[in-house]
CSV table of C-alpha atoms in Angstrom, one decimal:
chain,number,residue,atom,x,y,z
A,1,MET,CA,94.4,121.5,58.0
A,2,ARG,CA,95.8,125.0,57.9
A,3,ARG,CA,96.4,125.2,61.7
A,4,ILE,CA,98.3,122.0,61.5
A,5,THR,CA,100.6,123.4,58.6
A,6,GLU,CA,101.2,126.5,60.7
A,7,LEU,CA,101.9,124.6,63.8
A,8,ALA,CA,104.3,122.3,61.9
A,9,VAL,CA,106.1,125.4,60.5
A,10,ILE,CA,106.5,127.1,63.9
A,11,LEU,CA,107.7,123.8,65.5
A,12,SER,CA,110.3,123.2,62.8
A,13,LEU,CA,111.4,126.9,63.2
A,14,VAL,CA,112.1,126.3,66.9
A,15,LEU,CA,113.8,123.0,66.3
A,16,GLY,CA,115.8,124.5,63.4
A,17,VAL,CA,116.9,127.6,65.4
A,18,SER,CA,117.9,125.5,68.4
A,19,VAL,CA,120.0,123.3,65.9
A,20,LEU,CA,121.5,126.6,64.7
A,21,LEU,CA,122.5,127.7,68.1
A,22,VAL,CA,124.1,124.5,68.9
A,23,LEU,CA,126.1,124.8,65.7
A,24,ALA,CA,126.8,128.5,66.5
A,25,ALA,CA,128.4,127.4,69.8
A,26,SER,CA,130.7,124.8,68.1
A,27,ILE,CA,131.4,125.9,64.6
A,28,LEU,CA,130.6,129.4,64.0
A,29,LEU,CA,133.0,130.6,66.6
A,30,PRO,CA,136.5,130.2,65.2
A,31,GLY,CA,138.8,127.7,67.0
A,32,ILE,CA,142.3,127.2,67.6
A,33,GLU,CA,142.9,124.4,65.3
A,34,VAL,CA,142.2,124.5,61.6
A,35,ARG,CA,140.6,121.7,59.7
A,36,GLN,CA,142.4,118.6,58.6
A,37,LEU,CA,142.3,119.4,54.9
A,38,ALA,CA,143.6,122.9,55.4
A,39,PHE,CA,146.4,121.4,57.6
A,40,PHE,CA,147.4,119.1,54.6
A,41,TYR,CA,147.4,122.1,52.3
A,42,LEU,CA,149.4,124.3,54.6
A,43,TYR,CA,151.8,121.6,55.3
A,44,THR,CA,152.7,120.6,51.7
A,45,THR,CA,152.3,123.9,49.9
A,46,ILE,CA,156.2,124.3,50.2
A,47,ASN,CA,158.0,121.4,51.6
A,48,PRO,CA,161.3,120.1,50.4
A,49,TRP,CA,160.9,116.9,52.5
A,50,PHE,CA,157.7,115.8,50.7
A,51,GLN,CA,158.8,116.2,47.0
A,52,ASN,CA,156.1,114.1,45.9
A,53,TYR,CA,153.2,116.0,47.4
A,54,THR,CA,154.5,119.6,47.5
A,55,VAL,CA,153.8,122.4,44.8
A,56,ASN,CA,156.9,124.5,45.8
A,57,SER,CA,154.8,127.6,46.1
A,58,PRO,CA,154.8,129.6,49.4
A,59,GLU,CA,151.4,131.0,48.4
A,60,ALA,CA,148.8,128.4,49.7
A,61,VAL,CA,145.7,130.0,48.0
A,62,THR,CA,147.3,130.2,44.4
A,63,ALA,CA,148.5,126.6,44.9
A,64,ILE,CA,144.9,125.4,45.8
A,65,VAL,CA,143.6,127.6,42.9
A,66,TRP,CA,145.9,126.2,40.2
A,67,ASP,CA,147.2,122.9,41.5
A,68,TYR,CA,145.3,121.1,44.0
A,69,ARG,CA,141.9,122.1,42.8
A,70,GLY,CA,143.1,123.2,39.3
A,71,LEU,CA,140.3,121.4,37.3
A,72,ASP,CA,137.7,123.3,39.5
A,73,THR,CA,139.4,126.7,38.5
A,74,LEU,CA,139.4,125.6,34.8
A,75,PHE,CA,135.6,125.0,35.0
A,76,GLU,CA,135.3,128.4,36.7
A,77,THR,CA,137.2,130.0,34.1
A,78,SER,CA,134.8,128.6,31.4
A,79,VAL,CA,131.8,129.8,33.6
A,80,PHE,CA,133.2,133.3,33.5
A,81,TYR,CA,134.0,132.9,29.8
A,82,LEU,CA,130.2,131.8,29.1
A,83,ALA,CA,128.6,134.6,31.3
A,84,LEU,CA,130.8,137.1,29.5
A,85,ILE,CA,129.7,135.6,26.1
A,86,ALA,CA,126.3,135.6,27.1
A,87,GLY,CA,126.5,139.3,28.0
A,88,LEU,CA,128.0,140.1,24.6
A,89,ALA,CA,125.4,138.1,22.8
A,90,LEU,CA,122.8,140.3,24.6
A,91,ALA,CA,124.4,143.5,23.4
A,92,ARG,CA,124.6,142.3,19.7
A,93,GLY,CA,122.7,144.7,17.6
A,94,LEU,CA,122.8,147.6,20.2
A,95,PHE,CA,126.0,149.0,19.0
A,96,SER,CA,128.1,149.7,15.7
A,97,GLU,CA,131.7,148.2,15.6
A,98,THR,CA,132.9,151.4,14.0
A,99,PRO,CA,131.3,154.4,15.7
A,100,GLN,CA,130.9,157.5,13.6
A,101,GLY,CA,133.5,160.5,14.1
A,102,SER,CA,136.9,160.5,15.1
A,103,PHE,CA,138.6,161.4,18.5
A,104,ASN,CA,138.9,165.1,19.2
A,105,GLU,CA,141.1,166.1,22.2
A,106,LYS,CA,139.3,169.4,22.6
A,107,THR,CA,135.6,168.3,22.5
A,108,HIS,CA,135.5,164.8,24.0
A,109,GLY,CA,136.1,163.7,27.6
A,110,LEU,CA,136.7,165.6,30.9
A,111,THR,CA,139.1,168.6,31.6
A,112,THR,CA,142.8,168.5,30.8
A,113,ILE,CA,143.9,168.1,34.5
A,114,VAL,CA,141.9,165.0,34.8
A,115,LYS,CA,143.2,163.7,31.3
A,116,THR,CA,146.8,164.4,32.3
A,117,VAL,CA,146.5,162.8,35.7
A,118,THR,CA,144.9,159.7,34.0
A,119,ARG,CA,147.8,159.6,31.6
A,120,VAL,CA,150.3,159.5,34.3
A,121,THR,CA,148.7,157.0,36.7
A,122,ALA,CA,147.5,154.5,33.9
A,123,PRO,CA,151.1,153.0,33.4
A,124,MET,CA,151.6,152.8,37.2
A,125,ILE,CA,148.2,150.9,37.7
A,126,ILE,CA,149.2,148.5,34.9
A,127,ALA,CA,152.7,148.0,36.4
A,128,VAL,CA,151.0,147.2,39.8
A,129,GLY,CA,148.6,144.8,38.1
A,130,ALA,CA,151.3,142.9,36.3
A,131,SER,CA,153.2,142.8,39.5
A,132,ILE,CA,150.5,141.3,41.3
A,133,GLY,CA,149.5,138.8,38.8
A,134,LEU,CA,153.1,137.6,38.0
A,135,HIS,CA,154.2,137.2,41.8
A,136,GLY,CA,151.1,135.3,42.4
A,137,HIS,CA,152.9,132.3,43.4
A,138,LEU,CA,155.2,134.0,45.9
A,139,THR,CA,153.2,137.0,47.7
A,140,PRO,CA,149.4,137.5,47.9
A,141,GLY,CA,148.1,137.9,44.3
A,142,GLY,CA,147.5,136.0,41.2
A,143,GLY,CA,146.0,135.9,37.8
A,144,PHE,CA,142.4,136.9,38.9
A,145,GLN,CA,143.6,139.8,41.0
A,146,GLY,CA,146.2,141.2,38.4
A,147,GLY,CA,143.6,140.9,35.6
A,148,ALA,CA,140.9,142.7,37.8
A,149,THR,CA,143.3,145.5,38.5
A,150,ILE,CA,144.5,146.0,35.1
A,151,ALA,CA,140.8,146.0,33.9
A,152,VAL,CA,140.1,149.2,35.9
A,153,ILE,CA,142.2,151.1,33.2
A,154,PRO,CA,140.0,150.6,30.3
A,155,LEU,CA,137.0,151.8,32.3
A,156,VAL,CA,138.8,154.9,33.5
A,157,PHE,CA,140.1,155.8,30.0
A,158,ILE,CA,136.6,155.4,28.6
A,159,VAL,CA,135.1,157.6,31.0
A,160,VAL,CA,137.9,160.2,31.2
A,161,TYR,CA,138.7,160.2,27.2
A,162,SER,CA,135.6,158.6,25.7
A,163,THR,CA,135.4,155.2,23.7
A,164,LEU,CA,136.6,157.0,20.5
A,165,PHE,CA,140.1,157.4,22.0
A,166,LEU,CA,140.5,153.8,22.7
A,167,ILE,CA,139.3,152.8,19.3
A,168,ALA,CA,141.7,155.5,17.7
A,169,ARG,CA,144.6,154.0,19.6
A,170,GLY,CA,143.8,150.4,18.4
A,171,VAL,CA,142.1,149.0,21.4
A,172,THR,CA,139.2,147.5,19.5
A,173,SER,CA,136.8,144.7,20.7
A,174,ASN,CA,138.3,142.5,18.0
A,175,LYS,CA,141.8,142.8,19.1
A,176,MET,CA,140.9,142.2,22.7
A,177,LEU,CA,138.8,139.1,21.6
A,178,VAL,CA,142.2,137.8,20.1
A,179,LEU,CA,144.0,138.7,23.2
A,180,ARG,CA,141.4,136.8,25.4
A,181,SER,CA,141.5,133.8,23.1
A,182,ILE,CA,145.3,133.6,23.5
A,183,GLY,CA,144.9,133.7,27.2
A,184,LEU,CA,142.3,130.9,27.1
A,185,LEU,CA,144.4,128.8,24.7
A,186,GLY,CA,147.5,129.4,27.0
A,187,ILE,CA,145.5,128.1,30.1
A,188,GLY,CA,144.4,124.9,28.1
A,189,PHE,CA,148.0,124.1,27.0
A,190,THR,CA,149.4,124.9,30.2
A,191,SER,CA,147.0,122.3,31.8
A,192,ILE,CA,148.1,119.5,29.4
A,193,ALA,CA,151.8,120.7,29.2
A,194,ALA,CA,153.1,117.7,31.6
A,195,PHE,CA,150.9,115.3,29.7
A,196,LEU,CA,152.4,116.4,26.3
A,197,ILE,CA,156.0,116.2,27.7
A,198,GLY,CA,155.3,112.7,28.9
A,199,LEU,CA,153.7,111.8,25.5
A,200,ALA,CA,156.9,113.1,23.9
A,201,ILE,CA,159.5,111.0,26.1
A,202,GLY,CA,157.2,108.1,26.4
A,203,ARG,CA,156.6,108.2,30.2
A,204,PHE,CA,153.3,108.1,32.0
A,205,ALA,CA,152.0,111.6,33.2
A,206,TYR,CA,148.5,113.1,34.1
A,207,VAL,CA,146.5,116.0,32.9
A,208,PHE,CA,146.8,119.0,34.9
A,209,GLN,CA,150.0,117.6,36.5
A,210,ASN,CA,152.5,120.1,38.0
A,211,MET,CA,155.3,118.5,40.2
A,212,PRO,CA,156.4,114.8,39.8
A,213,LYS,CA,154.0,112.5,41.6
A,214,PRO,CA,154.6,109.0,42.8
A,215,GLY,CA,154.0,106.8,39.5
A,216,ALA,CA,154.4,109.8,37.2
A,217,VAL,CA,157.9,111.3,37.4
A,218,VAL,CA,157.4,113.8,34.5
A,219,GLY,CA,156.8,117.3,36.0
A,220,LEU,CA,157.6,121.1,35.2
A,221,PRO,CA,160.7,122.6,36.9
A,222,ALA,CA,160.1,124.3,40.2
A,223,ASP,CA,162.5,127.1,39.5
A,224,ILE,CA,164.6,128.6,36.5
A,225,ASN,CA,168.3,129.4,37.8
A,226,GLY,CA,167.0,129.5,41.4
A,227,ALA,CA,164.3,131.9,40.5
A,228,LEU,CA,160.9,130.0,41.8
A,229,ILE,CA,158.2,129.8,39.2
A,230,SER,CA,156.4,126.7,41.0
A,231,GLY,CA,156.2,124.8,37.7
A,232,THR,CA,152.8,125.7,36.0
A,233,LEU,CA,151.5,128.1,38.5
A,234,TRP,CA,153.5,131.2,36.8
A,235,PHE,CA,152.1,130.3,33.5
A,236,PHE,CA,148.6,130.0,34.7
A,237,ASN,CA,148.8,133.3,36.3
A,238,LEU,CA,150.1,135.0,33.4
A,239,PHE,CA,147.3,133.4,31.0
A,240,GLU,CA,144.7,134.1,33.4
A,241,MET,CA,145.6,137.7,33.8
A,242,ILE,CA,145.5,138.3,30.1
A,243,ALA,CA,142.1,136.5,29.7
A,244,VAL,CA,140.6,138.4,32.7
A,245,ALA,CA,141.8,141.9,31.7
A,246,ALA,CA,141.1,141.4,27.9
A,247,GLY,CA,137.6,139.8,28.7
A,248,PHE,CA,136.5,142.7,30.9
A,249,THR,CA,137.9,145.4,28.4
A,250,ILE,CA,135.5,143.9,25.5
A,251,ALA,CA,132.6,144.1,27.9
A,252,PHE,CA,133.2,147.7,28.9
A,253,ILE,CA,134.0,148.9,25.4
A,254,ILE,CA,130.7,147.3,24.2
A,255,LEU,CA,128.7,148.5,27.2
A,256,LEU,CA,129.9,152.1,26.7
A,257,LEU,CA,129.4,151.9,22.9
A,258,ALA,CA,125.8,150.6,23.3
A,259,GLY,CA,123.0,152.8,22.0
A,260,ARG,CA,125.5,155.2,20.3
A,261,GLY,CA,125.1,155.2,16.6
A,262,GLY,CA,123.9,151.5,16.6
A,263,SER,CA,120.9,149.9,15.0
A,264,GLY,CA,118.8,150.8,18.3
A,265,GLY,CA,118.2,147.2,19.4
A,266,ARG,CA,115.5,146.5,16.9
B,1,MET,CA,133.6,140.5,82.6
B,2,ASP,CA,136.7,138.8,81.4
B,3,ALA,CA,138.4,139.2,78.1
B,4,GLU,CA,137.2,136.0,76.7
B,5,PHE,CA,133.5,136.8,77.0
B,6,ILE,CA,134.1,140.3,75.4
B,7,ASN,CA,136.0,138.8,72.6
B,8,THR,CA,133.3,136.1,71.9
B,9,TYR,CA,130.6,138.9,72.1
B,10,LEU,CA,132.5,141.0,69.4
B,11,LEU,CA,132.9,138.0,67.1
B,12,LEU,CA,129.2,137.3,67.4
B,13,VAL,CA,128.4,141.0,66.6
B,14,THR,CA,130.5,140.5,63.4
B,15,LEU,CA,128.5,137.4,62.5
B,16,THR,CA,125.1,138.9,63.4
B,17,SER,CA,125.8,141.8,61.3
B,18,LEU,CA,126.5,139.9,58.4
B,19,LEU,CA,123.4,137.8,59.0
B,20,ALA,CA,121.4,141.3,59.0
B,21,ASN,CA,123.2,142.2,55.7
B,22,ALA,CA,122.0,139.1,54.2
B,23,ILE,CA,118.5,139.4,55.5
B,24,ILE,CA,118.3,143.1,54.3
B,25,SER,CA,119.6,142.3,50.9
B,26,ILE,CA,117.2,139.4,50.2
B,27,TYR,CA,114.6,141.9,51.3
B,28,GLY,CA,115.8,144.4,48.6
B,29,LEU,CA,116.2,141.3,46.0
B,30,PHE,CA,112.5,140.5,46.5
B,31,PHE,CA,110.5,143.4,47.3
B,32,LYS,CA,112.1,146.4,45.8
B,33,PRO,CA,110.5,147.0,42.3
B,34,HIS,CA,113.4,148.5,40.3
B,35,TYR,CA,115.7,146.4,38.3
B,36,THR,CA,118.9,148.3,39.1
B,37,LYS,CA,118.2,148.0,42.9
B,38,LYS,CA,117.7,144.2,42.5
B,39,VAL,CA,121.2,144.1,40.9
B,40,ILE,CA,122.7,146.1,43.8
B,41,ALA,CA,120.9,143.8,46.3
B,42,LEU,CA,122.3,140.7,44.6
B,43,THR,CA,125.9,141.9,44.6
B,44,ILE,CA,125.6,142.7,48.3
B,45,LEU,CA,124.1,139.3,49.0
B,46,SER,CA,126.9,137.6,47.2
B,47,ASP,CA,129.6,139.7,49.1
B,48,THR,CA,128.0,138.8,52.3
B,49,MET,CA,128.0,135.0,51.4
B,50,ASN,CA,131.7,135.4,50.5
B,51,THR,CA,132.4,137.0,54.0
B,52,PHE,CA,130.6,134.1,55.7
B,53,ALA,CA,133.0,131.6,53.9
B,54,ILE,CA,136.1,133.7,54.8
B,55,TYR,CA,134.9,133.8,58.4
B,56,LEU,CA,134.6,130.1,58.5
B,57,GLY,CA,138.3,129.7,57.8
B,58,TYR,CA,139.5,132.2,60.6
B,59,ARG,CA,141.2,130.9,63.7
B,60,THR,CA,141.6,132.5,67.1
B,61,TRP,CA,144.7,134.1,68.6
B,62,VAL,CA,147.0,132.0,71.0
B,63,ASN,CA,148.6,133.7,74.0
B,64,GLY,CA,148.3,137.2,72.1
B,65,VAL,CA,150.0,135.8,68.9
B,66,ASN,CA,147.9,136.6,65.9
B,67,PRO,CA,146.9,134.2,63.1
B,68,ARG,CA,148.7,134.7,59.7
B,69,PRO,CA,147.6,134.9,56.2
B,70,PRO,CA,148.2,131.5,54.3
B,71,VAL,CA,151.6,132.7,52.7
B,72,LEU,CA,154.9,131.5,53.9
B,73,THR,CA,157.2,134.4,54.1
B,74,SER,CA,160.5,132.8,55.2
B,75,THR,CA,162.7,130.1,53.9
B,76,PRO,CA,161.0,126.6,54.2
B,77,THR,CA,162.7,124.8,57.2
B,78,GLU,CA,161.4,122.2,59.5
B,79,LYS,CA,160.8,124.9,62.1
B,80,SER,CA,159.2,127.6,59.9
B,81,ILE,CA,156.8,125.1,58.3
B,82,SER,CA,155.6,123.8,61.6
B,83,GLU,CA,155.0,127.4,62.9
B,84,PHE,CA,153.1,128.2,59.7
B,85,THR,CA,150.9,125.3,59.9
B,86,ALA,CA,150.2,126.2,63.7
B,87,ARG,CA,149.2,129.9,62.7
B,88,ALA,CA,148.2,130.2,59.3
B,89,VAL,CA,144.2,130.4,58.4
B,90,ASP,CA,142.3,128.1,56.2
B,91,PRO,CA,143.4,128.7,52.7
B,92,LEU,CA,140.7,126.8,51.0
B,93,PRO,CA,137.6,129.2,51.5
B,94,GLN,CA,139.9,132.0,50.2
B,95,ALA,CA,140.7,130.0,47.1
B,96,LEU,CA,137.0,129.3,46.4
B,97,VAL,CA,135.9,133.1,47.1
B,98,LEU,CA,138.6,134.3,44.8
B,99,THR,CA,137.1,132.9,41.6
B,100,ALA,CA,133.6,133.5,43.0
B,101,VAL,CA,134.3,137.4,43.1
B,102,VAL,CA,135.5,137.4,39.5
B,103,ILE,CA,132.5,135.3,38.2
B,104,GLY,CA,130.1,137.6,40.2
B,105,LEU,CA,131.6,140.5,38.2
B,106,ALA,CA,130.9,138.6,34.9
B,107,VAL,CA,127.3,137.8,36.0
B,108,THR,CA,126.8,141.5,37.0
B,109,LEU,CA,128.0,142.6,33.6
B,110,PHE,CA,125.5,140.0,32.0
B,111,LEU,CA,122.6,141.4,34.2
B,112,VAL,CA,123.7,145.1,33.2
B,113,PHE,CA,123.4,144.0,29.5
B,114,LEU,CA,120.2,142.4,30.3
B,115,GLY,CA,118.8,145.6,31.9
B,116,TYR,CA,119.7,147.7,29.1
B,117,ILE,CA,117.9,145.4,26.7
B,118,LEU,CA,115.0,145.6,28.9
B,119,TYR,CA,115.1,149.4,28.7
B,120,THR,CA,115.3,149.4,25.1
B,121,HIS,CA,112.1,147.3,24.8
B,122,TYR,CA,109.9,148.6,27.5
B,123,LYS,CA,111.2,152.2,28.2
B,124,THR,CA,111.3,151.5,31.8
B,125,LEU,CA,113.1,149.3,34.4
B,126,ASP,CA,110.3,149.3,37.0
B,127,MET,CA,109.3,145.7,37.3
B,128,ARG,CA,105.7,146.4,38.1
B,129,GLU,CA,105.1,148.4,34.8
B,130,ILE,CA,107.0,145.7,33.0
B,131,LYS,CA,104.7,143.1,34.5
B,132,LYS,CA,101.6,145.3,33.4
B,133,LEU,CA,102.9,145.8,29.8
B,134,LYS,CA,103.1,142.1,28.9
B,135,GLY,CA,104.7,142.5,25.6
C,1,MET,CA,149.7,145.2,75.6
C,2,ASN,CA,149.3,141.7,73.8
C,3,VAL,CA,146.5,141.1,75.9
C,4,TYR,CA,144.4,143.8,74.6
C,5,ALA,CA,145.6,143.5,70.9
C,6,GLU,CA,143.2,140.8,70.1
C,7,THR,CA,140.2,142.5,71.8
C,8,ILE,CA,141.0,145.7,69.8
C,9,VAL,CA,141.3,143.7,66.6
C,10,TYR,CA,137.8,142.1,67.2
C,11,LEU,CA,136.5,145.5,68.2
C,12,ILE,CA,137.6,147.1,64.9
C,13,MET,CA,135.9,143.9,63.1
C,14,ALA,CA,132.7,144.5,65.1
C,15,VAL,CA,132.6,148.1,64.3
C,16,VAL,CA,133.4,147.9,60.6
C,17,SER,CA,130.5,145.2,60.2
C,18,LEU,CA,128.0,147.2,62.0
C,19,LEU,CA,128.9,150.1,59.7
C,20,SER,CA,128.5,148.0,56.8
C,21,VAL,CA,124.8,147.2,58.0
C,22,VAL,CA,124.3,150.9,58.0
C,23,ALA,CA,125.5,151.3,54.5
C,24,VAL,CA,123.5,148.2,53.2
C,25,TYR,CA,120.3,149.5,54.8
C,26,LEU,CA,120.9,152.9,53.3
C,27,ALA,CA,121.8,151.3,50.0
C,28,ILE,CA,118.6,149.3,50.0
C,29,VAL,CA,116.1,152.1,51.1
C,30,GLU,CA,117.6,155.0,49.0
C,31,ARG,CA,115.4,156.0,46.0
C,32,ASP,CA,118.2,157.8,44.2
C,33,LEU,CA,120.1,155.0,42.5
C,34,ILE,CA,123.2,156.8,42.0
C,35,LYS,CA,123.3,157.4,45.8
C,36,ALA,CA,122.6,153.6,46.4
C,37,VAL,CA,125.3,152.5,44.2
C,38,ILE,CA,127.6,154.9,46.2
C,39,TYR,CA,126.3,153.2,49.5
C,40,SER,CA,127.0,149.9,48.0
C,41,ALA,CA,130.6,150.8,47.1
C,42,LEU,CA,131.0,152.1,50.7
C,43,GLN,CA,129.7,148.7,52.0
C,44,SER,CA,132.5,147.0,49.8
C,45,GLY,CA,135.1,149.2,51.3
C,46,PHE,CA,134.0,148.1,54.9
C,47,TYR,CA,133.9,144.4,53.6
C,48,ALA,CA,137.5,144.9,52.4
C,49,VAL,CA,138.8,146.1,55.8
C,50,LEU,CA,137.0,143.0,57.2
C,51,TYR,CA,138.8,140.6,54.8
C,52,TYR,CA,141.9,142.2,55.7
C,53,LEU,CA,141.3,141.7,59.3
C,54,LEU,CA,140.3,138.0,58.7
C,55,MET,CA,143.8,137.4,57.3
C,56,ALA,CA,142.8,137.2,53.6
C,57,PRO,CA,145.0,139.5,51.6
C,58,ASP,CA,144.5,137.7,48.3
C,59,ILE,CA,140.6,138.6,48.6
C,60,VAL,CA,141.4,142.0,49.5
C,61,LEU,CA,143.4,142.6,46.3
C,62,VAL,CA,140.7,141.1,44.0
C,63,TYR,CA,137.9,142.6,45.9
C,64,LEU,CA,139.0,146.2,45.9
C,65,PRO,CA,139.2,146.8,42.1
C,66,VAL,CA,136.3,144.6,41.4
C,67,ALA,CA,133.7,145.8,44.1
C,68,VAL,CA,134.7,149.3,44.7
C,69,GLY,CA,135.9,150.0,41.1
C,70,LEU,CA,134.3,148.0,38.5
C,71,ILE,CA,130.8,147.1,39.6
C,72,PRO,CA,129.8,150.7,40.8
C,73,GLY,CA,131.4,152.0,37.5
C,74,VAL,CA,129.4,149.5,35.3
C,75,LEU,CA,126.2,150.3,37.3
C,76,ILE,CA,126.6,153.9,37.1
C,77,VAL,CA,126.8,153.5,33.3
C,78,LEU,CA,123.7,151.4,33.2
C,79,ILE,CA,121.8,154.1,35.3
C,80,SER,CA,123.0,157.0,33.1
C,81,LYS,CA,121.8,155.0,30.0
C,82,THR,CA,118.5,154.2,31.7
C,83,GLU,CA,116.7,156.0,34.5
C,84,ARG,CA,117.9,157.4,37.8
C,85,TRP,CA,115.0,157.4,40.3
C,86,GLU,CA,113.2,154.5,41.6
C,87,LYS,CA,109.3,155.3,41.8
C,88,GLU,CA,107.3,154.7,45.1
């Protein structure tokens, strides 16, 4: 019986590897043509002659993330939210919300050179992150990228200055929780914005609608005075950037506070 | 040897390296005893799988003209759009990987919190010792 | 010149992915966990170059801060709060 099992395993391995080789020859090497679905996305991402299908955004990736497959991204945002909430729930009891002692420039953190360099570069990194996030519908970038870039700053500040500095400057986990809730609420409201407008003026409109579609003429404007905002994409990027940056800041503050003056995990 | 053979060989080297990375990180995930090492192996494995997805969206060069990122950089006219669709790579895997990276960071944070809880309970992160302690 | 450009790009891709195999191997076999985290960050840098050559600038922008900055930082914090050496 055992020999038959081993033989079956070996034979199926041989057959499977040969199938893989056939696939490798035809699929795993990139071809000249792109898939039909990708062709549709690329053709309609900004196309003035297909007003019923276009997103009016030159950035195909952001258009897919927040328009073509917007509902997927909404659920992915909720998965991200739940993973973060699960982590924070695990850390409950490991830290005290208000740590003892106050921030002292002399005794806490690294040397003066490092602190000064951090002080100078921090606004630059935040500006770059905001630029990446808010230009997400025009150039490579978007809410996730900008938020991840901005989230570097609290980690650097915690390492260089200590957590007490952030708390003394008013960046507490409760305020970040409020900021992240604002971001998530904004995402929720933006996703039903066209629906609400349709409800107000008595026209038919879909949830998660961006540009006017056949049968649902309600839509958000593609540009304001000639400046392209691609309907809902700009708002989605803004709120997602806030939610991602604030969410990771909470996690870093709590992670670095864990085990310092808390109840010790018991 | 002609140029096409060399190009195919180099692309397959890239692909095989990714496969080797996946196998090494799965080995680390299953057979390395330390919790932190398992987390590192998990991040490497997810990055490798993301790279596979990006690789599947790539397209080859045509007559020495490189493929473009899926971002239209000129004003949308009939000509620029047709040139864009002829040369841009597949944007769908990139859109999927984009969210996967951020969710991977959130999951890693969850695992880090879990590891810290494990350490406060067992005073070790070695999985063999934790298995022995049973409490 | 254009004939060789394609081969040169593929050559850089192959070299970068081979170097990433070296970094992954060192990260898995290293017993000092701080060094393992740094090797993992090195692998992330090679992957970022690979993403750039595979024409995915969006992924480069999200992957560089996440995989080179945040994940190693968080893991180093975990190691500093727990233990540094992996036993035999």
